[in-house]
CSV table of C-alpha atoms in Angstrom, one decimal:
chain,number,residue,atom,x,y,z
A,1,MET,CA,-0.5,26.5,-12.5
A,2,ALA,CA,-3.3,28.0,-10.5
A,3,CYS,CA,-6.3,29.5,-12.4
A,4,SER,CA,-7.4,33.1,-12.0
A,5,LEU,CA,-11.0,34.3,-12.1
A,6,ALA,CA,-12.6,35.4,-15.4
A,7,GLU,CA,-15.9,36.5,-13.9
A,8,THR,CA,-17.3,38.9,-11.3
A,9,ILE,CA,-18.3,37.3,-8.0
A,10,ASP,CA,-19.5,38.4,-4.6
A,11,PRO,CA,-16.8,40.0,-2.3
A,12,ARG,CA,-16.7,37.1,0.2
A,13,THR,CA,-16.1,34.5,-2.5
A,14,ALA,CA,-13.5,36.8,-4.2
A,15,SER,CA,-11.7,37.3,-0.9
A,16,ALA,CA,-11.4,33.5,-0.3
A,17,PHE,CA,-10.4,32.9,-3.9
A,18,GLN,CA,-7.6,35.5,-3.8
A,19,LEU,CA,-6.4,34.2,-0.4
A,20,GLY,CA,-6.3,30.7,-2.0
A,21,LEU,CA,-4.1,32.0,-4.8
A,22,VAL,CA,-1.7,33.7,-2.3
A,23,ALA,CA,-1.5,30.5,-0.3
A,24,ALA,CA,-0.8,28.4,-3.4
A,25,GLU,CA,1.9,30.8,-4.5
A,26,GLN,CA,3.5,30.4,-1.0
A,27,LYS,CA,3.1,26.6,-1.3
A,28,ASP,CA,0.9,26.5,1.8
A,29,TYR,CA,-1.4,23.8,0.4
A,30,GLY,CA,-3.4,23.2,3.6
A,31,GLN,CA,-4.5,26.9,3.6
A,32,THR,CA,-5.0,26.7,-0.2
A,33,ILE,CA,-7.5,23.9,0.2
A,34,ALA,CA,-9.2,25.7,3.1
A,35,GLN,CA,-9.6,28.9,1.1
A,36,PHE,CA,-10.9,27.3,-2.1
A,37,THR,CA,-13.2,25.2,-0.1
A,38,GLN,CA,-14.7,28.4,1.4
A,39,ALA,CA,-15.0,29.9,-2.1
A,40,ILE,CA,-16.8,26.7,-3.3
A,41,GLU,CA,-19.2,26.8,-0.4
A,42,GLU,CA,-20.0,30.4,-1.3
A,43,SER,CA,-20.2,29.9,-5.0
A,44,ASP,CA,-20.5,26.2,-6.1
A,45,HIS,CA,-20.4,27.1,-9.8
A,46,LEU,CA,-16.8,28.3,-9.9
A,47,ALA,CA,-14.8,25.9,-12.1
A,48,ALA,CA,-11.6,27.7,-11.3
A,49,ALA,CA,-12.0,27.1,-7.6
A,50,TYR,CA,-12.4,23.4,-8.1
A,51,SER,CA,-9.5,23.4,-10.5
A,52,ASN,CA,-7.2,25.2,-8.0
A,53,ARG,CA,-8.2,22.9,-5.1
A,54,CYS,CA,-7.5,20.0,-7.4
A,55,LEU,CA,-4.0,21.3,-7.9
A,56,ALA,CA,-3.5,21.6,-4.1
A,57,TYR,CA,-4.7,18.0,-3.6
A,58,LEU,CA,-2.3,16.9,-6.3
A,59,GLN,CA,0.6,18.6,-4.5
A,60,THR,CA,-0.3,17.0,-1.2
A,61,LYS,CA,-0.7,13.5,-2.9
A,62,HIS,CA,-4.4,13.2,-2.3
A,63,PHE,CA,-4.8,11.9,-5.9
A,64,GLN,CA,-8.4,10.7,-5.7
A,65,ALA,CA,-9.6,14.0,-4.2
A,66,ALA,CA,-7.7,15.7,-7.0
A,67,ILE,CA,-9.5,13.7,-9.7
A,68,GLU,CA,-12.9,14.4,-8.1
A,69,ASP,CA,-12.2,18.2,-8.0
A,70,CYS,CA,-10.8,18.4,-11.5
A,71,SER,CA,-13.8,16.5,-12.7
A,72,GLN,CA,-16.1,19.0,-11.0
A,73,ALA,CA,-14.1,21.8,-12.7
A,74,ILE,CA,-14.5,20.2,-16.1
A,75,ASP,CA,-18.2,19.6,-15.6
A,76,ARG,CA,-18.6,23.3,-15.0
A,77,ASP,CA,-16.3,24.4,-17.8
A,78,ARG,CA,-15.0,22.0,-20.4
A,79,SER,CA,-12.4,24.5,-21.6
A,80,GLN,CA,-10.5,24.1,-18.3
A,81,THR,CA,-7.1,23.0,-19.7
A,82,GLU,CA,-5.4,23.0,-16.2
A,83,ALA,CA,-8.1,20.7,-14.9
A,84,TYR,CA,-7.4,18.2,-17.7
A,85,LEU,CA,-3.7,18.5,-17.1
A,86,ASN,CA,-3.9,18.0,-13.4
A,87,ARG,CA,-6.5,15.2,-13.5
A,88,GLY,CA,-4.2,13.4,-16.0
A,89,MET,CA,-1.3,13.8,-13.5
A,90,ALA,CA,-3.5,12.4,-10.7
A,91,HIS,CA,-4.4,9.4,-12.8
A,92,HIS,CA,-0.7,8.9,-13.6
A,93,HIS,CA,0.2,8.9,-9.9
A,94,LEU,CA,-2.4,6.3,-9.3
A,95,GLY,CA,-1.0,4.1,-12.1
A,96,ASP,CA,-4.0,4.6,-14.5
A,97,TYR,CA,-1.8,5.5,-17.5
A,98,SER,CA,-4.6,5.0,-20.0
A,99,ALA,CA,-6.8,7.5,-18.2
A,100,ALA,CA,-3.9,9.9,-18.0
A,101,ILE,CA,-3.4,9.7,-21.7
A,102,LYS,CA,-7.1,10.3,-22.4
A,103,ASP,CA,-7.0,13.5,-20.3
A,104,VAL,CA,-3.9,14.7,-22.1
A,105,ASN,CA,-5.5,14.0,-25.5
A,106,ARG,CA,-8.5,16.1,-24.4
A,107,LEU,CA,-6.2,18.9,-23.4
A,108,LEU,CA,-4.3,18.8,-26.7
A,109,LYS,CA,-7.6,19.3,-28.6
A,110,LEU,CA,-7.9,22.6,-26.7
A,111,ASP,CA,-4.3,23.6,-26.9
A,112,PRO,CA,-2.2,21.6,-29.4
A,113,LYS,CA,1.0,23.4,-28.4
A,114,ASP,CA,1.0,22.7,-24.6
A,115,PHE,CA,4.5,21.2,-24.0
A,116,ARG,CA,3.4,19.9,-20.6
A,117,ALA,CA,0.7,17.7,-22.2
A,118,TYR,CA,3.2,16.1,-24.6
A,119,PHE,CA,5.7,15.6,-21.8
A,120,ASN,CA,3.1,14.0,-19.5
A,121,ARG,CA,1.8,11.8,-22.3
A,122,GLY,CA,5.4,10.7,-23.0
A,123,LEU,CA,5.8,9.7,-19.3
A,124,ALA,CA,2.6,7.6,-19.5
A,125,GLN,CA,3.7,5.9,-22.7
A,126,ALA,CA,7.1,5.1,-21.1
A,127,GLU,CA,5.3,3.6,-18.1
A,128,LEU,CA,3.2,1.5,-20.6
A,129,GLY,CA,6.4,0.1,-22.1
A,130,LYS,CA,6.2,2.1,-25.3
A,131,PRO,CA,9.5,4.1,-25.4
A,132,GLU,CA,9.2,4.8,-29.1
A,133,LEU,CA,5.9,6.6,-28.6
A,134,ALA,CA,7.3,8.4,-25.5
A,135,LEU,CA,10.2,9.7,-27.7
A,136,GLU,CA,7.7,11.1,-30.2
A,137,ASP,CA,5.9,13.0,-27.4
A,138,TYR,CA,9.2,14.2,-25.8
A,139,ALA,CA,10.2,15.6,-29.2
A,140,LYS,CA,7.0,17.6,-29.4
A,141,ALA,CA,7.5,18.8,-25.8
A,142,ILE,CA,10.9,20.1,-26.9
A,143,GLU,CA,9.5,21.7,-30.0
A,144,TYR,CA,6.9,23.6,-28.0
A,145,ARG,CA,9.1,24.5,-25.0
A,146,LYS,CA,8.9,28.2,-25.6
A,147,ASN,CA,7.3,28.9,-22.2
A,148,ALA,CA,9.1,26.2,-20.3
A,149,GLN,CA,11.4,26.8,-17.3
A,150,TYR,CA,15.0,25.6,-17.5
A,151,ASP,CA,14.3,22.8,-15.0
A,152,GLU,CA,11.3,21.6,-17.1
A,153,ILE,CA,13.4,21.5,-20.2
A,154,SER,CA,16.0,19.6,-18.3
A,155,ALA,CA,13.4,17.0,-17.2
A,156,ILE,CA,12.2,16.5,-20.8
A,157,TYR,CA,15.8,15.8,-22.0
A,158,MET,CA,16.3,13.5,-19.0
A,159,GLU,CA,13.3,11.4,-19.8
A,160,THR,CA,14.3,11.4,-23.5
A,161,GLY,CA,17.6,10.0,-22.4
A,162,LEU,CA,15.9,7.3,-20.3
A,163,SER,CA,13.8,6.2,-23.2
A,164,HIS,CA,16.9,5.9,-25.4
A,165,PHE,CA,18.5,3.9,-22.6
A,166,GLU,CA,15.4,1.6,-22.6
A,167,LEU,CA,16.0,1.1,-26.3
A,168,LYS,CA,19.7,0.4,-25.6
A,169,ASP,CA,20.8,3.4,-27.7
A,170,PHE,CA,23.4,4.4,-25.1
A,171,ASP,CA,25.1,7.1,-27.1
A,172,ARG,CA,21.8,9.0,-27.7
A,173,ALA,CA,20.9,8.4,-24.0
A,174,ILE,CA,24.2,10.1,-22.9
A,175,GLU,CA,23.7,12.9,-25.5
A,176,ASN,CA,20.2,13.8,-24.0
A,177,LEU,CA,21.2,13.3,-20.4
A,178,THR,CA,24.1,15.7,-21.1
A,179,GLN,CA,21.6,18.2,-22.4
A,180,ALA,CA,19.5,17.7,-19.3
A,181,ILE,CA,22.5,18.6,-17.2
A,182,ALA,CA,23.3,21.6,-19.4
A,183,TRP,CA,19.8,23.0,-18.8
A,184,ASN,CA,19.9,22.4,-15.0
A,185,LYS,CA,23.3,21.6,-13.4
A,186,SER,CA,21.5,20.8,-10.1
A,187,ASN,CA,19.6,17.9,-11.7
A,188,SER,CA,21.1,15.2,-9.6
A,189,GLN,CA,18.9,12.5,-11.2
A,190,ALA,CA,20.3,13.4,-14.7
A,191,TYR,CA,23.8,12.8,-13.3
A,192,TYR,CA,22.7,9.6,-11.7
A,193,ASN,CA,21.1,8.3,-14.9
A,194,ARG,CA,24.1,9.3,-17.1
A,195,GLY,CA,26.4,7.6,-14.6
A,196,SER,CA,24.3,4.4,-14.9
A,197,VAL,CA,24.6,4.6,-18.7
A,198,TYR,CA,28.4,5.1,-18.5
A,199,SER,CA,28.5,2.1,-16.2
A,200,GLN,CA,26.5,0.0,-18.6
A,201,GLN,CA,29.1,0.9,-21.3
A,202,GLN,CA,31.9,0.0,-18.8
A,203,ASN,CA,33.1,3.6,-18.9
A,204,TYR,CA,33.7,3.4,-15.2
A,205,ALA,CA,35.9,6.5,-14.9
A,206,ALA,CA,33.1,8.7,-16.4
A,207,ALA,CA,30.5,6.9,-14.3
A,208,LEU,CA,32.5,7.6,-11.1
A,209,GLN,CA,32.6,11.3,-11.9
A,210,ASP,CA,28.8,11.4,-12.3
A,211,PHE,CA,28.1,9.5,-9.1
A,212,ASP,CA,30.5,11.9,-7.4
A,213,GLN,CA,28.4,14.8,-8.6
A,214,VAL,CA,25.1,13.1,-7.5
A,215,LEU,CA,26.5,12.8,-4.0
A,216,ALA,CA,27.8,16.4,-4.0
A,217,LEU,CA,24.2,17.5,-4.7
A,218,ASN,CA,22.5,14.9,-2.4
A,219,GLU,CA,24.6,13.1,0.2
A,220,GLN,CA,21.6,11.0,1.2
A,221,ASN,CA,21.3,9.2,-2.1
A,222,ALA,CA,21.8,5.6,-1.1
A,223,GLU,CA,21.6,4.3,-4.7
A,224,ALA,CA,24.4,6.6,-5.7
A,225,TYR,CA,26.6,5.3,-2.9
A,226,LEU,CA,25.8,1.7,-4.0
A,227,ASN,CA,26.5,2.4,-7.7
A,228,ARG,CA,29.7,4.3,-7.0
A,229,GLY,CA,30.8,1.4,-4.8
A,230,VAL,CA,30.2,-1.0,-7.7
A,231,VAL,CA,32.1,1.3,-10.1
A,232,ALA,CA,35.0,1.6,-7.7
A,233,TYR,CA,35.2,-2.1,-7.3
A,234,ASN,CA,35.3,-2.5,-11.1
A,235,LEU,CA,38.2,0.0,-11.2
A,236,GLY,CA,40.1,-2.0,-8.6
A,237,GLN,CA,39.5,0.6,-5.9
A,238,THR,CA,38.5,-2.0,-3.3
A,239,ALA,CA,38.9,0.3,-0.2
A,240,SER,CA,36.7,3.0,-1.7
A,241,ALA,CA,34.2,0.4,-2.9
A,242,GLN,CA,33.9,-1.1,0.6
A,243,GLN,CA,33.4,2.4,2.1
A,244,ASP,CA,30.7,3.3,-0.4
A,245,LEU,CA,28.8,0.1,0.0
A,246,GLN,CA,28.9,0.3,3.8
A,247,GLN,CA,27.6,3.9,3.5
A,248,ALA,CA,24.9,2.7,1.1
A,249,ALA,CA,23.8,0.0,3.5
A,250,GLN,CA,23.7,2.4,6.4
A,251,THR,CA,21.7,5.0,4.4
A,252,PHE,CA,19.2,2.4,3.2
A,253,TRP,CA,18.7,1.2,6.8
A,254,HIS,CA,18.1,4.8,8.1
A,255,GLN,CA,15.6,5.4,5.3
A,256,GLY,CA,13.7,2.2,6.2
A,257,GLN,CA,14.5,0.5,2.9
A,258,VAL,CA,15.1,-2.9,4.5
A,259,ASP,CA,15.1,-5.0,1.2
A,260,ALA,CA,17.7,-2.7,-0.3
A,261,TYR,CA,19.8,-2.8,2.9
A,262,LYS,CA,19.8,-6.6,2.7
A,263,ARG,CA,20.7,-6.7,-0.9
A,264,THR,CA,23.6,-4.3,-0.2
A,265,ILE,CA,24.9,-6.4,2.7
A,266,ASP,CA,24.8,-9.5,0.4
A,267,LEU,CA,26.7,-7.6,-2.2
A,268,ILE,CA,29.4,-6.5,0.3
A,269,ALA,CA,29.8,-10.2,1.4
A,270,LYS,CA,30.1,-11.2,-2.3
A,271,PHE,CA,32.8,-8.6,-3.0
A,272,GLN,CA,34.7,-9.5,0.1
A,273,GLN,CA,34.6,-13.1,-0.8
A,274,GLY,CA,35.9,-12.3,-4.3
A,275,HIS,CA,38.6,-10.1,-3.0
A,276,ALA,CA,39.7,-12.7,-0.5
A,277,SER,CA,39.8,-15.3,-3.3
A,278,ALA,CA,42.0,-13.0,-5.4
A,279,MET,CA,44.3,-12.3,-2.4
A,280,GLY,CA,44.6,-16.0,-1.7
């Protein structure tokens, strides 16, 4: 979320700042960065300009630049909650989960009911192999979700489901993934994850339906073709399995995922050998 100005500034700086906000709203992040850079050059003391440029760097995956700008924002105004949030996200993307958690903790001291902070801390705890702590944070994120968008609520339930899956609590995983889908029926990753849980439970018919839905939403999802192929094979649908596995291999190849392509080719050969043995 971009920060607005809470102070009076000279007209040139104000113009660049407002143009930066417009560009951010339009997701033109190159222009966002250019306008906030101009605002900073005119008025270096503006914490909000650094915070907003940090967000643009975050969106364009320039994570170290995002960290530097958010740090500049915090140096100028330690109440910049968005700067703590975004710097934490940048640390997360760089794999520094402990630093991400520290920033979230600082944010929660300023705003103990920010659902985004709990969600992001839960993601970091999950990456650190602490699903129980992640679940505690996701529960808080749900509790304080009043201002959340439907897709954000869906994401929280999905990650809750994944942590239950990590703990091998498959029923609760399915329950939460189903909630994720209820909040956002276009959440293809939630269908994919629920299909994976069903597959783990050997409920192949339900898994097949979920992988069908994933591919209806995103026909370039190679992993969904692969998993649907395995499910079809387990259901005895060898022709469908062969077709999906071939499609998975082709999609992996076109996406430049060479290792995944090779693994899929090996799996096809294994299934063909098993089918030939059964026929013989």
